[in-house]
Amino acid sequence: MKHRKWYKQLAFLTTWIVFIVFMTGCTNPIVLDPKGPIGDQQRDLIWFTIAICIAVLIPVLGLTAFIIWRYRDKADNKAPYHPDWEHSTKLETIWWGIPILIIIVLGTVTVKYTYDLVPAKPIASEKKAITIQATALDWKWLFTYPDQGIATVNYLQIPEDVPIRFELTADAPMNSFWIPQLGGQLYAMSGMSSTLYLQADEIGEYLSSGANFSGEHFGKMTFNTKATSQADFDAWVNKVKLDSPVLTIDGYKKLSQKSVEDPLLYSAFPNKLYEKIVTKYSAHYNHELSYKEPNSKPSHDHKMNKEDHENMDQQLEDMPAHHGHH
Ligand SMILES: [Cu+2]
């Protein structure tokens, strides 16, 4: 008897310690400190979800504790006792009505955010979006800027207040592209290209990473995303164009081997490199690339036409495919 009490107290104490550490340990949850319109909406959704959970849990846990205490087996318990009780319309209405209301509210809000936060949905802005193509490699991120003609490894610079249209793929096991303060993660998979719009509203540096385990040095796939003014961004692009080496096809082949890299900058990259990487896994499948359907209107400037594709086949043969997916 004595021992059981001792264990009970220990369990109670442990629960409190875990609770206190959990509540105070996460001093800086960066997803709750977003710096862009997509991150803002996702933070609102997180707080809404927490509020709904609390609104459900607190009354349920409170009532559970109250009922256990009120109706406990005690000699002089004055709690009412109705062994023949059958039905109460009032109570049925309450305990079915509240869950139905909660589901209606949850459903409505979920549908709204699901449509608002489709990753490929363009961000409303007076400024024209810029495209950045991100390729997950073993174990680094390659970024190609088709509009600027430059490329980087493990470093991203973007202009503030401008929507960024990320195109994501992988030439390695699939990974997940994540800049927590700008918005949620999206998968980068070989043989396909996913689209993710993000925007930074403030000048600053944002921790960024791969969010999907992809092998030994997965932990080194972090990078810095630097949001600057448009003028500083343009100046940086010009400087990269002047000072940095060119990324060649051979250079890319080397880069795509397993290695850990510090940030690298390139003043140019092979024409349609990103499209080559995507299609080398999917040349025989229709992965929504517009050139596969002659009558379809290309939905994006960087998609290839049929001629580009045929010219490219030669170079493709040299590029070994490391991994498939699905
Ligand atoms: Cu896929």
PDB file of N, CA and C and ligand atoms in Angstrom, residues 189-190 192 325-326, ligand 1:
ATOM      1  N   MET A 189      10.589  15.821 -55.669  1.00  0.00           N
ATOM      2  CA  MET A 189      10.673  14.418 -56.067  1.00  0.00           C
ATOM      3  C   MET A 189      11.294  14.296 -57.443  1.00  0.00           C
ATOM      4  N   SER A 190      12.051  13.218 -57.641  1.00  0.00           N
ATOM      5  CA  SER A 190      12.655  13.011 -58.954  1.00  0.00           C
ATOM      6  C   SER A 190      11.558  12.686 -59.964  1.00  0.00           C
ATOM      7  N   MET A 192       9.479  14.686 -61.323  1.00  0.00           N
ATOM      8  CA  MET A 192       8.346  15.607 -61.368  1.00  0.00           C
ATOM      9  C   MET A 192       8.739  16.948 -60.792  1.00  0.00           C
ATOM     10  N   HIS A 325      11.560   6.857 -58.204  1.00  0.00           N
ATOM     11  CA  HIS A 325      10.677   7.063 -57.060  1.00  0.00           C
ATOM     12  C   HIS A 325       9.314   6.506 -57.378  1.00  0.00           C
ATOM     13  N   HIS A 326       8.436   6.586 -56.426  1.00  0.00           N
ATOM     14  CA  HIS A 326       7.096   5.957 -56.424  1.00  0.00           C
ATOM     15  C   HIS A 326       7.263   4.448 -56.305  1.00  0.00           C
TER      16      HIS A 326
HETATM   17 CU    CU B   1       6.482  12.127 -57.898  1.00  0.00          CU
END
